[in-house]
Amino acid sequence: MKMYFKLAVCSTLMLACSKKEQAGTPEPGGTTPDTTGLYAHAGFPVGASININLLKNNATYSALVAKEFNSVTPENVMKMDAIQPTQGNFTFGEADYLVSFAKQHGMRVHGHALVWYQAVPGWVTNFTGDSSAWENMLKTHIQTEVAHFKGKVVSWDVVNEAIDEDGTLRKNLWLQHLGPDYIARSFQYAHQADPDALLFYNDYGHEYSSVKRAAIITLVTGMKNRGIPVDGFGMQMHTNTSVPDNAISAAITAVANTGLKVHISELDISLNPNNDQNMTYTAALASVQSQKYQALVKAYNALPAAQKFGITTWDVSDADSWIPPYYHRPDWPLPFDASYKRKAAWQGIVNGLK
Ligand code: XIL
């Protein structure tokens, strides 16, 4: 994390910072419950993606977010359909709410996601312009959004999920209308709008597909080598308890060997990848999950400090995880349970940081 950011936040927000510093004080004796926020155990930012409705309407949720994390990513409110629902109509209100919550609590904001093939508004899907009209539309979207949050959002997932399972470029509407270099140009447009922002290429699958991982590394290092402003990799890490620890650590190491920054950007560890509709949560499953979190965090923590951009979980608790509604199954992928209490996974993360 850039030092100036924390210093700037501290100088303008003495109250929030002093609260954060107190939160880092160790518990005396070691037998009382650990009241230290998760982030204060780590030497790098620890965050979660934030559901704006819960942040606004659920006081238990918002208090937990403020206590446990020092970085936030908007789950949905900075995606294209939320920011520009109709052409030229930019709606920043919900994202601004998250940014001001973060500022109030001394937290970093990571932006997600400028260019993706999902969360595309209908007017873009139906856009009939020629390639220069498409280019202008992409550029305007990126630059209007990045400029709006300049100085408030320190980093962006510029392009999300542009590589397909087989390592080729995903055949999405951006590729179709703009050609393969839409990815590099998106980074250039974002950089023009905010030269201080750190820019990430975000994707999933590094830990289970060496083909996809190699393609992602080739794409990003290729851009870097030709002077495109890219600072790092978002490894989403929507993973599960059947993925071996050594596959996860090998993926983290391979990506870090590029020398660029690494963000574990959307971490969750599913217990039910086979969609068992009758599965129930047990202490045994909780323990397996905790071990998996611990091993992952330990592997990440071993990277050089300058490359550790942070770890972000995707959502906060098992009650608000995107996985059960998206995959239509019971699941418990996060470090907090459905009552917003710490799970064994929370302790696994802390253990991985030791
Ligand atoms: C998901 C959100 O969590 C859901 O609420 C939404 O319905 C779909 O998108 N990879 C990403 C995230 O980069 O933006 C996705 O978020 C999860 C997968």
Short mmCIF file of N, CA and C in Angstrom, two decimals, residues 42 48 120 134 138 154 261 353:
data_model
loop_
_atom_site.label_atom_id
_atom_site.label_comp_id
_atom_site.label_asym_id
_atom_site.label_seq_id
_atom_site.Cartn_x
_atom_site.Cartn_y
_atom_site.Cartn_z
N ALA A 42 -2.31 -8.25 10.23
CA ALA A 42 -1.57 -8.43 8.97
C ALA A 42 -0.64 -7.25 8.71
N ALA A 48 -12.73 -6.64 2.29
CA ALA A 48 -13.86 -7.46 1.81
C ALA A 48 -14.58 -6.68 0.73
N VAL A 120 -22.84 -5.54 -17.98
CA VAL A 120 -22.85 -4.58 -19.10
C VAL A 120 -24.29 -4.10 -19.26
N TRP A 134 -17.36 2.63 -30.74
CA TRP A 134 -17.14 1.71 -29.61
C TRP A 134 -15.94 2.14 -28.79
N LEU A 138 -15.99 3.18 -24.82
CA LEU A 138 -15.17 2.52 -23.79
C LEU A 138 -14.31 3.55 -23.06
N VAL A 154 -7.80 4.23 -4.77
CA VAL A 154 -6.34 4.20 -4.99
C VAL A 154 -5.92 3.19 -6.06
N LYS A 261 2.72 -6.55 -8.44
CA LYS A 261 1.92 -6.69 -7.21
C LYS A 261 0.89 -7.80 -7.36
N LEU A 353 -0.95 -15.72 9.37
CA LEU A 353 -0.17 -14.48 9.40
C LEU A 353 0.97 -14.53 10.41
#
